[in-house]
mmCIF file of C-alpha atoms and ligand atoms in Angstrom:
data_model
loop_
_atom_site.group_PDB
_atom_site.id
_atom_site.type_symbol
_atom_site.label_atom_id
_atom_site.label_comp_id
_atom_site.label_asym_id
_atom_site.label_seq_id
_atom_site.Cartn_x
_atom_site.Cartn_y
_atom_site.Cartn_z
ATOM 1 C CA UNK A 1 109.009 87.262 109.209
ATOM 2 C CA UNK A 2 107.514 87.833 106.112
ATOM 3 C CA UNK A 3 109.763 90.021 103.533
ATOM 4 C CA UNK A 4 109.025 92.692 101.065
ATOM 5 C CA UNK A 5 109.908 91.252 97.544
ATOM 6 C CA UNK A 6 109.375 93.251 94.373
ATOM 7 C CA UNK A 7 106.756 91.696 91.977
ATOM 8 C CA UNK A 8 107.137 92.890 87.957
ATOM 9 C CA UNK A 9 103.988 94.753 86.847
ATOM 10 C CA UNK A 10 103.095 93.033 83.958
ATOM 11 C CA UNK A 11 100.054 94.631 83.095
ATOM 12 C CA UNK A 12 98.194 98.183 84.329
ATOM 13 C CA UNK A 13 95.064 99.252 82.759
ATOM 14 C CA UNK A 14 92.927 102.383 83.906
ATOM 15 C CA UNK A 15 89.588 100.785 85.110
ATOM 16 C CA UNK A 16 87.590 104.167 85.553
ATOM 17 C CA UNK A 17 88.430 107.722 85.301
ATOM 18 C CA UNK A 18 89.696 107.484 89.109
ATOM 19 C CA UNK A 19 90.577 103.869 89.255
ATOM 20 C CA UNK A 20 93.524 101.400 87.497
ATOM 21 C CA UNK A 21 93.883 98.028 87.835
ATOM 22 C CA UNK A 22 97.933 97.044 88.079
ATOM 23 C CA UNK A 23 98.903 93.222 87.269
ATOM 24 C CA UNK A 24 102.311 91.929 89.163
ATOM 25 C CA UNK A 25 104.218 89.061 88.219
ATOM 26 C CA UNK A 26 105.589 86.811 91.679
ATOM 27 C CA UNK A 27 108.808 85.433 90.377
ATOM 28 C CA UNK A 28 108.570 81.643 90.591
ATOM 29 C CA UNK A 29 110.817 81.217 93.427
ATOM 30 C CA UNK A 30 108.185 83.328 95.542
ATOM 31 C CA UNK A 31 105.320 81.886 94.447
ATOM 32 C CA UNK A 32 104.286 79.862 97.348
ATOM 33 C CA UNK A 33 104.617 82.708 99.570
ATOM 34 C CA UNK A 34 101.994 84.734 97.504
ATOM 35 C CA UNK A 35 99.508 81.805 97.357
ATOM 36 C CA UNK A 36 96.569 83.825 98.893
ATOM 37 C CA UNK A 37 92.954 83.065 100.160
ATOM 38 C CA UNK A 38 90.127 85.015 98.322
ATOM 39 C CA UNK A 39 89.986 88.254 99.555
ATOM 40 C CA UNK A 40 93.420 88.146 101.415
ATOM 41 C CA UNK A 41 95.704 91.874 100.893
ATOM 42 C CA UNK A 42 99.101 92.562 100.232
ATOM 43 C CA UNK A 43 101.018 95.082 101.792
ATOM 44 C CA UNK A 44 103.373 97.715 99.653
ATOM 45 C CA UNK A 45 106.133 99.557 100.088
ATOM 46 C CA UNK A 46 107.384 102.709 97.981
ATOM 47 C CA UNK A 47 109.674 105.869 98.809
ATOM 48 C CA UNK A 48 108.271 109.439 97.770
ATOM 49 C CA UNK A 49 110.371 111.947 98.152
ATOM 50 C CA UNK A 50 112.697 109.860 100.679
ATOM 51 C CA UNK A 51 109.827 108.767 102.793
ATOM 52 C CA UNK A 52 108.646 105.249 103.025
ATOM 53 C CA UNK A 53 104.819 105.336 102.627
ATOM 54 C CA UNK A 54 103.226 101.950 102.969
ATOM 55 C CA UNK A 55 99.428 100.661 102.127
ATOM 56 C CA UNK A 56 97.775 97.841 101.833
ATOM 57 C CA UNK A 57 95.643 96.922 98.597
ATOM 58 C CA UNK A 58 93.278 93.235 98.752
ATOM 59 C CA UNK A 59 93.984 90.765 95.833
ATOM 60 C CA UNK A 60 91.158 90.881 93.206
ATOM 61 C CA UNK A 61 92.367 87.903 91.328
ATOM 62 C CA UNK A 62 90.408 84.276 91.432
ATOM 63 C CA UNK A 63 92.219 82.306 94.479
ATOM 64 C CA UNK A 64 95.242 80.882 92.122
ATOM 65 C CA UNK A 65 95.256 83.012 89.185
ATOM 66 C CA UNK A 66 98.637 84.821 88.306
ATOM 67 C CA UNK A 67 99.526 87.639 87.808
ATOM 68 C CA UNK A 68 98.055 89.008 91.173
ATOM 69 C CA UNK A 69 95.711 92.031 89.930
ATOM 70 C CA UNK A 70 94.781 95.079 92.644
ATOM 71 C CA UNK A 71 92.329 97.399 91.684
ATOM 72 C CA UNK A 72 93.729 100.989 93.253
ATOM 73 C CA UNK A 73 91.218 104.036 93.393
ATOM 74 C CA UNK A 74 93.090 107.660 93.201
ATOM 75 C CA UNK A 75 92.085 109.354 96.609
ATOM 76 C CA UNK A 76 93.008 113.274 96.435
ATOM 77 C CA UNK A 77 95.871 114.108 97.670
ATOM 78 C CA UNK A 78 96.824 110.103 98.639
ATOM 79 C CA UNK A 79 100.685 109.970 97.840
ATOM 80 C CA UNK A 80 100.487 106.073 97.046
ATOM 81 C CA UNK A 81 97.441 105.969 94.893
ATOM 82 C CA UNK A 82 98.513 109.175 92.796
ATOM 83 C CA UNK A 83 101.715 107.575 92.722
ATOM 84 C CA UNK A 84 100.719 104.674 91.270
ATOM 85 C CA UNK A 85 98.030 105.610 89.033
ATOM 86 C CA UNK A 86 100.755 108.508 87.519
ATOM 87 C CA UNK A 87 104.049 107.028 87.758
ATOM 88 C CA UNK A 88 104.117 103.447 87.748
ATOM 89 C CA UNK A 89 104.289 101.704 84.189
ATOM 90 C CA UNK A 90 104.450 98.296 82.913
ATOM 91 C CA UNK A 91 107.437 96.595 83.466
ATOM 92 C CA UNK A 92 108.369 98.711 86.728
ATOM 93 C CA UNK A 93 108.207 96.473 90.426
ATOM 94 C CA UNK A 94 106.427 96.853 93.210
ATOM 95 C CA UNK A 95 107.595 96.505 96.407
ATOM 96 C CA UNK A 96 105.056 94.117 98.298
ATOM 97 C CA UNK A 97 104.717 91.687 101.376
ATOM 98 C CA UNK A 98 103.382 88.355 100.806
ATOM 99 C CA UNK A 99 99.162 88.189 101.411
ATOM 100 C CA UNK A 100 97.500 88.117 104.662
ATOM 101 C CA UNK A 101 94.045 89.281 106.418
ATOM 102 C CA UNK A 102 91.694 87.263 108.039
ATOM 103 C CA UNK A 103 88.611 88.350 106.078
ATOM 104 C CA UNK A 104 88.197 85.450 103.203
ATOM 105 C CA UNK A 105 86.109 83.069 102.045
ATOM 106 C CA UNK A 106 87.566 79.340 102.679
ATOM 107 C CA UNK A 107 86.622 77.506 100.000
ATOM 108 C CA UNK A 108 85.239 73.450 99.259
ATOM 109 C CA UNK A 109 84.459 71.941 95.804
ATOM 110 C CA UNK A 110 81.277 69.976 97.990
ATOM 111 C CA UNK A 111 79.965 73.296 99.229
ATOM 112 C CA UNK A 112 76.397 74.364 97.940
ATOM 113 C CA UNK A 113 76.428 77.339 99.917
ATOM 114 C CA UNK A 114 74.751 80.669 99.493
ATOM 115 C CA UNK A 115 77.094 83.768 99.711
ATOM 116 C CA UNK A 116 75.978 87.192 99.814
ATOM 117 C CA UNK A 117 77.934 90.693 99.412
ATOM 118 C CA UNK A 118 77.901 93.951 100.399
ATOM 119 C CA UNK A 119 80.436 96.072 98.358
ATOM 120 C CA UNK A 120 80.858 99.943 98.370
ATOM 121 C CA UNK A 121 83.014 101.573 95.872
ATOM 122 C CA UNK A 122 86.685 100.397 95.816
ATOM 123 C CA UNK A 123 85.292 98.059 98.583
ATOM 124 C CA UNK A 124 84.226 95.390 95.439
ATOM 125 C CA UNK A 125 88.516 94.271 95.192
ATOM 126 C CA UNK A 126 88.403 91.606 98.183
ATOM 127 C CA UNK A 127 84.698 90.441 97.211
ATOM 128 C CA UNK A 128 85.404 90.522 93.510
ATOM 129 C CA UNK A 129 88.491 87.703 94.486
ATOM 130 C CA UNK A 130 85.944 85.551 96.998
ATOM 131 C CA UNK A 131 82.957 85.908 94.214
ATOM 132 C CA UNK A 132 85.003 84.634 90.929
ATOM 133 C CA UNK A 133 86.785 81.523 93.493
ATOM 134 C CA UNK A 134 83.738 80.941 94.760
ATOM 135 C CA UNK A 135 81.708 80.136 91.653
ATOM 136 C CA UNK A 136 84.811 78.159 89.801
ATOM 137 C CA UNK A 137 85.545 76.538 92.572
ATOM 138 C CA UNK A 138 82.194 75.363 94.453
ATOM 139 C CA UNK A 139 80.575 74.433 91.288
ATOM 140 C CA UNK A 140 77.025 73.936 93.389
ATOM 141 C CA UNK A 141 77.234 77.292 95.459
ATOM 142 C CA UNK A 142 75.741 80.828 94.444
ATOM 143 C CA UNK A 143 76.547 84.189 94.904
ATOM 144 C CA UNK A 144 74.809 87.384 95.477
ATOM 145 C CA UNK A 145 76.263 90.524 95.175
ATOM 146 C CA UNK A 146 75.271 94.277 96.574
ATOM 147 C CA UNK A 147 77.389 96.834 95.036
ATOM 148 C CA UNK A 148 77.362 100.352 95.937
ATOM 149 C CA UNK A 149 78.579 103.461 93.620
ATOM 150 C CA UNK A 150 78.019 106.979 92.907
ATOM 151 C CA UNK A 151 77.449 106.061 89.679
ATOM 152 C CA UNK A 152 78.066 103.673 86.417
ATOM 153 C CA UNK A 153 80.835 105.096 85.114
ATOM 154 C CA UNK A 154 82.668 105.492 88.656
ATOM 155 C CA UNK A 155 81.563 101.589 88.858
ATOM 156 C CA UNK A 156 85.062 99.404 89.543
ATOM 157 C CA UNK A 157 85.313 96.050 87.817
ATOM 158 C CA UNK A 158 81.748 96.367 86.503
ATOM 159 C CA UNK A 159 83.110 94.397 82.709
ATOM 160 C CA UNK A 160 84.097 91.954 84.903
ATOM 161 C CA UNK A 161 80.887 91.463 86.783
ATOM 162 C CA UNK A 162 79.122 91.486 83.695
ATOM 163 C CA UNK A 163 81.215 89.077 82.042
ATOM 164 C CA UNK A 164 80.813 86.747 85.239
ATOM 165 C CA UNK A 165 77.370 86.629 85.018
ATOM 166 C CA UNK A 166 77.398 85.794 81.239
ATOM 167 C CA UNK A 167 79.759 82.704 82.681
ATOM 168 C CA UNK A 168 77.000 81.888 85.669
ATOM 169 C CA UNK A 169 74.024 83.486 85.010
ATOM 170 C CA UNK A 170 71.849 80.497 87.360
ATOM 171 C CA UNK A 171 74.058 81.351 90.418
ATOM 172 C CA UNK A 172 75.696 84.654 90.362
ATOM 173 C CA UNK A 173 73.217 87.701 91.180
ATOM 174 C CA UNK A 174 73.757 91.592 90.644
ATOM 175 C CA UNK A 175 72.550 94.560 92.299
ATOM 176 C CA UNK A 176 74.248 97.666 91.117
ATOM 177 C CA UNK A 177 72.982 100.863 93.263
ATOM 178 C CA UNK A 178 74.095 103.757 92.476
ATOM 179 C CA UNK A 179 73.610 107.275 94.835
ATOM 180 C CA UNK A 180 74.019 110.063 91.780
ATOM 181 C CA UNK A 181 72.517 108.202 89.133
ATOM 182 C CA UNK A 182 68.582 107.618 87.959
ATOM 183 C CA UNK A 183 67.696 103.857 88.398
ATOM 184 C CA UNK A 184 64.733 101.898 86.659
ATOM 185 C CA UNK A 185 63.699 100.801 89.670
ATOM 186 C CA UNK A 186 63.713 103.013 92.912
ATOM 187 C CA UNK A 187 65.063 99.977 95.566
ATOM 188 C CA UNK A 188 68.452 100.248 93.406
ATOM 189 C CA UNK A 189 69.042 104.155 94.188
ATOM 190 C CA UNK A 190 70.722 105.348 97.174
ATOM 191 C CA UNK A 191 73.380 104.454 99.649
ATOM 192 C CA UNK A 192 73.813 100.881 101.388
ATOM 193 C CA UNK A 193 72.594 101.683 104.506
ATOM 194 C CA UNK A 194 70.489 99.732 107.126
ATOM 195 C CA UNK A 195 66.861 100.567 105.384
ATOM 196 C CA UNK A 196 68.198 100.062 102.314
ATOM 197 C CA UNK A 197 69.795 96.416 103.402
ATOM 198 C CA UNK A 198 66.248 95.659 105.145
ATOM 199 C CA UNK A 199 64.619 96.634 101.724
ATOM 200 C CA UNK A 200 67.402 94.757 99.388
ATOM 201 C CA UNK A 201 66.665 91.460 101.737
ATOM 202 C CA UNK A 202 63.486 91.707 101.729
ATOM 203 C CA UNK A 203 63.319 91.926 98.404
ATOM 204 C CA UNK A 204 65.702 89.587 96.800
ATOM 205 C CA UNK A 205 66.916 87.129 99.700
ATOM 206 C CA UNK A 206 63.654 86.012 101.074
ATOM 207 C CA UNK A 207 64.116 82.107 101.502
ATOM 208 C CA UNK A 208 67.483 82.307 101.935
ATOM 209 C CA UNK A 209 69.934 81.045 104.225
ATOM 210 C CA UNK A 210 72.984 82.434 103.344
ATOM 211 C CA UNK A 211 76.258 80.612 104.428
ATOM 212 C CA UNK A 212 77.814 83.667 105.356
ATOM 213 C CA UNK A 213 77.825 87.147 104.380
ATOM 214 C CA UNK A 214 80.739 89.329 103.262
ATOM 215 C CA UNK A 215 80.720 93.333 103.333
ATOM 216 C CA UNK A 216 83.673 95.387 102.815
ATOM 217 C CA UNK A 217 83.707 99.111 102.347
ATOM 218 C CA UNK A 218 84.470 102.177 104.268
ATOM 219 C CA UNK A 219 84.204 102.833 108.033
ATOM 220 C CA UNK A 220 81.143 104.307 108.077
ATOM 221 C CA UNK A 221 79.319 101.738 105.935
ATOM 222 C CA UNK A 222 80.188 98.703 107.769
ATOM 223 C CA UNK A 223 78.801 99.063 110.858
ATOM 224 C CA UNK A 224 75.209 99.790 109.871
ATOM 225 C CA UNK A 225 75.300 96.725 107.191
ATOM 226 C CA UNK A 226 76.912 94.434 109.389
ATOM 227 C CA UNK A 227 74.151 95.585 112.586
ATOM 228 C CA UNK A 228 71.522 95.467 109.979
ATOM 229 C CA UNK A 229 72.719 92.031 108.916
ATOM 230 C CA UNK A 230 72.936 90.127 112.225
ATOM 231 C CA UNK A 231 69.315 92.142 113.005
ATOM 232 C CA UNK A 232 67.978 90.268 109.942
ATOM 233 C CA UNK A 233 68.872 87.017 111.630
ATOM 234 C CA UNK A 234 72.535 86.124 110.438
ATOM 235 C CA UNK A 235 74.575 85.104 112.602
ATOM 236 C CA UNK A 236 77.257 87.460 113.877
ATOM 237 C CA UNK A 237 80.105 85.006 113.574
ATOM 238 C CA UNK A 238 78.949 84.468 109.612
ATOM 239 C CA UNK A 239 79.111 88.388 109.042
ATOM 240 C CA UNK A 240 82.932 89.227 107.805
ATOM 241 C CA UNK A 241 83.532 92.957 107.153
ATOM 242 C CA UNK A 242 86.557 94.527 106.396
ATOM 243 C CA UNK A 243 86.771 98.308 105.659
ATOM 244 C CA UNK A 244 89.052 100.151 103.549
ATOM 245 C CA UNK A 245 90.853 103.587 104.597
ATOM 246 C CA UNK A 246 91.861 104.218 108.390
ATOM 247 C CA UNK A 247 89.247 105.137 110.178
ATOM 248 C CA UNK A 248 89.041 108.674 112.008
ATOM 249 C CA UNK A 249 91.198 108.781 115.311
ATOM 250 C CA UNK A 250 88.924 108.886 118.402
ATOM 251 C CA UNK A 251 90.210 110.106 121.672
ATOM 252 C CA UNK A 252 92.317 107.795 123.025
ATOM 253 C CA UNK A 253 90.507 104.940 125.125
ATOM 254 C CA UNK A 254 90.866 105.125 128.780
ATOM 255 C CA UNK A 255 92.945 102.379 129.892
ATOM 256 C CA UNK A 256 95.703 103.999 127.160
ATOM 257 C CA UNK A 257 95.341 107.125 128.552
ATOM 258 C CA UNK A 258 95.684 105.309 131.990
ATOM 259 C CA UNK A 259 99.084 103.855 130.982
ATOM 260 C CA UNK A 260 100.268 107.702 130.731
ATOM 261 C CA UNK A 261 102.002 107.779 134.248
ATOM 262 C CA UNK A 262 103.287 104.026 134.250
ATOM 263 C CA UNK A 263 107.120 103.611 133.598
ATOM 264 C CA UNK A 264 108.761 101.434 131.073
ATOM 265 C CA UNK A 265 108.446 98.039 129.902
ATOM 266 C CA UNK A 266 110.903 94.992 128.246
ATOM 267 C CA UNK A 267 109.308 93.688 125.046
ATOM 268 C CA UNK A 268 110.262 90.670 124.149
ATOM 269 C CA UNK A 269 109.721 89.609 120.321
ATOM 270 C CA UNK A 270 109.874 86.585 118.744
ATOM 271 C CA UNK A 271 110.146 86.021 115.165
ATOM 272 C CA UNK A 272 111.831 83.792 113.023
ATOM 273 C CA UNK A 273 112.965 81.974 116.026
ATOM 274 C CA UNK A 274 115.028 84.624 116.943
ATOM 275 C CA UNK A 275 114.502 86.831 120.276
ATOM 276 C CA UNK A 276 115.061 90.580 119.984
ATOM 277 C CA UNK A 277 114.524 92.487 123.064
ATOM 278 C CA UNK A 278 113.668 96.303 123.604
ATOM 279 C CA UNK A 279 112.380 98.936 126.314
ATOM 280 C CA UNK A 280 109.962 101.326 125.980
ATOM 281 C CA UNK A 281 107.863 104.078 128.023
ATOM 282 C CA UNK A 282 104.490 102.597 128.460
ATOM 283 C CA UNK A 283 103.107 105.856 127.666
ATOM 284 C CA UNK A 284 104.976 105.590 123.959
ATOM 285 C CA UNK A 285 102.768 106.114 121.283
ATOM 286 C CA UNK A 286 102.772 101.975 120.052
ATOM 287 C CA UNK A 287 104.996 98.891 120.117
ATOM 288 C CA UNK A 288 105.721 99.181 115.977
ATOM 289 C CA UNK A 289 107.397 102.765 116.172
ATOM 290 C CA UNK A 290 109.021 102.221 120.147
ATOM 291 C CA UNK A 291 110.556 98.965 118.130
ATOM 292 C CA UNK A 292 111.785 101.237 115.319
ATOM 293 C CA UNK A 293 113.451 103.746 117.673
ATOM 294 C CA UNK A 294 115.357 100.738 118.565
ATOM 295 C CA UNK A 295 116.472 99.621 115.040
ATOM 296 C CA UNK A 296 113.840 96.615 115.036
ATOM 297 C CA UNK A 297 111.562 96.741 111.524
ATOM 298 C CA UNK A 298 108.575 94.953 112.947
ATOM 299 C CA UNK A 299 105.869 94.500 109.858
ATOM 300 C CA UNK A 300 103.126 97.153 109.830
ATOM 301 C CA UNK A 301 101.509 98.836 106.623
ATOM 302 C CA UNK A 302 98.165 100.811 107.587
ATOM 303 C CA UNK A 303 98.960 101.711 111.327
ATOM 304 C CA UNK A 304 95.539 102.629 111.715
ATOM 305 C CA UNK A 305 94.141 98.843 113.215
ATOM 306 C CA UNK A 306 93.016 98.162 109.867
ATOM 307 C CA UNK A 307 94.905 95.712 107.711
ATOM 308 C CA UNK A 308 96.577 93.493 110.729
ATOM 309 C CA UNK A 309 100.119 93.167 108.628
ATOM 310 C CA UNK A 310 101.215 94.160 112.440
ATOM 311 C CA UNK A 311 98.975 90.921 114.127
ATOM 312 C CA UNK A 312 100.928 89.178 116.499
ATOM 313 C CA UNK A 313 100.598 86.787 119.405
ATOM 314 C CA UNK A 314 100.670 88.011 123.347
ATOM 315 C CA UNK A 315 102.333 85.441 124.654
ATOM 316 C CA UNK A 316 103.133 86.680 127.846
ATOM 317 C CA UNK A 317 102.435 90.555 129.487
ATOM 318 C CA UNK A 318 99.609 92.548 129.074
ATOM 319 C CA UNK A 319 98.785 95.402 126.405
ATOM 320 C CA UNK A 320 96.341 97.778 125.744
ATOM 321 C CA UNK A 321 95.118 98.329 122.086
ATOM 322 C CA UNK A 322 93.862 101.683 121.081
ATOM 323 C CA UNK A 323 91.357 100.209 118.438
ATOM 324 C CA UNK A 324 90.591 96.944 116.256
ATOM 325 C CA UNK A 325 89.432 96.463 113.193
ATOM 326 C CA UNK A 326 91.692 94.177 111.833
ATOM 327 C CA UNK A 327 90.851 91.481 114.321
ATOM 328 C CA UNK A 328 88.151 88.666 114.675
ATOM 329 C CA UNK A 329 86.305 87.967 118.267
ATOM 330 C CA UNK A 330 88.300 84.641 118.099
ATOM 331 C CA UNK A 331 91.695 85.973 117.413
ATOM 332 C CA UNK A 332 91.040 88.661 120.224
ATOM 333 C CA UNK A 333 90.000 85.485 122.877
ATOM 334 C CA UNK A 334 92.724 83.368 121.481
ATOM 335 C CA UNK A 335 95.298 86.405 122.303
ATOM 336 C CA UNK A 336 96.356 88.109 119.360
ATOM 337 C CA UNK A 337 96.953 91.823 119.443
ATOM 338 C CA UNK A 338 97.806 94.359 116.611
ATOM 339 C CA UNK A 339 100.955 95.830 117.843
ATOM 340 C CA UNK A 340 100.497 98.933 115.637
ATOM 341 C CA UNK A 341 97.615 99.765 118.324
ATOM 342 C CA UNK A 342 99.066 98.209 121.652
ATOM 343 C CA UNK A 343 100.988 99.751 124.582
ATOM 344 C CA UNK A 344 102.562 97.487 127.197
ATOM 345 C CA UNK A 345 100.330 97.657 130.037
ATOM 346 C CA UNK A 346 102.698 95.334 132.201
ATOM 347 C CA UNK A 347 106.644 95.518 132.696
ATOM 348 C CA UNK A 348 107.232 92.641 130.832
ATOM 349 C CA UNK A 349 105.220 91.730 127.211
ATOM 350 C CA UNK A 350 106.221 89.055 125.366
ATOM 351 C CA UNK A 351 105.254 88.746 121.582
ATOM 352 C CA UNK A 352 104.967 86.162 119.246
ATOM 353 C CA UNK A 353 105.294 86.302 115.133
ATOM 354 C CA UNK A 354 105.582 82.795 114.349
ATOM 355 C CA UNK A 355 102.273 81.814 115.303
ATOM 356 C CA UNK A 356 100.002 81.345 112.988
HETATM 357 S S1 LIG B 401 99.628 98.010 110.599
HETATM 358 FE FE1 LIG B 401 97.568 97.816 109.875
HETATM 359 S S2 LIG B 401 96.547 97.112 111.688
HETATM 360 FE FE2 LIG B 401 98.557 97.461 112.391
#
């Protein structure tokens, strides 16, 4: 099972008035644990006030570059962010898992591939990692990038992006849109929603064929880019979205609520190559905390079917998953469940950490 290991913050700069960027060192003995794919996340861990508060932050660093930079935006009232952006300091550590997600770029020096992005605010961290890896690392592929803000000065990473397309000004392109903020020209004010991605690609991708498209923002965002995408002709399986923030709780779907009245269940869980074994009332709010009550840290950081730190394999049983937005349509068919989101719908539910 992968372990929480703390990693040295070597550097932390403020990157706008809301926003630092925080530098950790992996010691060398960790480092191929922390080898990440471009826009991969890590998971933290830190104690406020005796509680354990974990969250999950994506890499923004090129796909080999150390130290591992994140790129943290303050949210009101969020305990990590404020905690990090007011108490952390160089030289502290950081308690965080090794990488993991499912939404990155896979990368292939022979490639001449067209990417495109659609970023929204602190959405740019993941797509910021695939865009630099991308361009050093498929020297004949190019890169077009959509990035949402209220404004310039609330604009993450945008010396970086600036300084990239100094480096590659033939194949990296920049759209900066900005919703409180006068633009030169009127296609790059307002919010990246599905008119605006039918104007953007009408007006800048025409011709194109992009390879596949990455968007990554917050809940509400995704859904109308990634329709509007796929109506534009892309195919669904070359759309990759990944939000940021948990999304709203719904009501709870009906085969959950369905599972109310049913009795208990044995989980069986596999990690490591070791068996642990537990029971729980169906009805029980998810496998993660029923595990817990029973002394059994299973890994989890958003709990909100977001970041899939909690992905697992069903190997035997059935579950019900309140929501999913960590998983792909293939991991789904192939049988992986978040167990942050799942309730045993049979007696017996076997699952399975050690596949990959
Ligand atoms: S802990 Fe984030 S999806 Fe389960």
């Amino acid at each position: 099972m992968k372990q929480f290991h703390p990693l040295t913050i070597a550097r932390l700069d403020r990157e706008t008035k809301d926003s630092v960027r925080i530098a950790l060192c992996v010691p060398d003995e960790f480092a191929d644990e922390y080898a990440f794919l471009p826009g991969q996340h890590l998971p933290f861990q830190i104690t406020v006030d005796g509680k354990k508060l974990r969250r999950t932050y994506s890499i923004c660093s090129a796909q080999g570059e150390m130290p591992l930079e994140i790129g943290v935006r303050v949210q009101p009232g969020g305990q990590f962010s404020e905690f990090a952006a007011k108490q952390l300091a160089v030289g502290d550590t950081l308690d965080a898992m090794p990488p993991s997600g499912q939404f990155h770029i896979s990368l292939d020096a022979e490639n001449a591939k067209d990417y495109i992005a659609f970023a929204a605010g602190s959405g740019i961290t993941p797509v910021l990692s695939m865009l630099k890896s991308a361009l050093q690392n498929e020297p004949n592929s190019r890169f077009m990038l959509f990035y949402g803000n209220r404004k310039q000065s609330t604009t993450m990473f945008i010396e970086d992006l600036y300084a990239l397309k100094n480096l590659y000004p033939e194949r990296l392109q920049l759209h900066f849109l900005f919703t409180q903020e006068d633009q030169e020209f009127p296609i790059m004010s307002g919010r990246l929603d599905a008119d605006k991605v039918r104007e953007l690609y009408a007006a800048f991708c025409t011709g194109l064929n992009p390879a596949a498209a990455f968007v990554c923002g917050p809940d509400t965002m995704i859904k109308t880019v990634t329709d509007a995408l796929v109506e534009l002709g892309l195919a669904p399986e070359n759309v990759h979205a990944e939000r940021f923030g948990v999304p709203r709780k719904g009501s709870k779907p009906k085969s959950a609520v369905a599972t109310e009245t049913a009795n208990r269940a044995t989980v069986t869980v596999i990690m490591d190559g070791h068996k642990k074994e537990f029971e729980m009332r169906r009805a029980d709010e998810n496998i993660v905390d029923a595990a817990a009550d029973h002394g059994i840290d299973l890994p989890y950081s958003c709990k909100g079917g977001v970041c899939a730190t909690c992905r697992c394999h069903l190997r035997d049983g059935e579950v019900t998953m309140a929501t999913n937005y960590g998983l792909e349509p293939w991991e789904v068919e192939t049988g992986f469940i978040l167990a942050c989101q799942s309730r045993p719908v049979s007696a017996l539910v076997t699952l399975d950490y050690d596949k990959i």
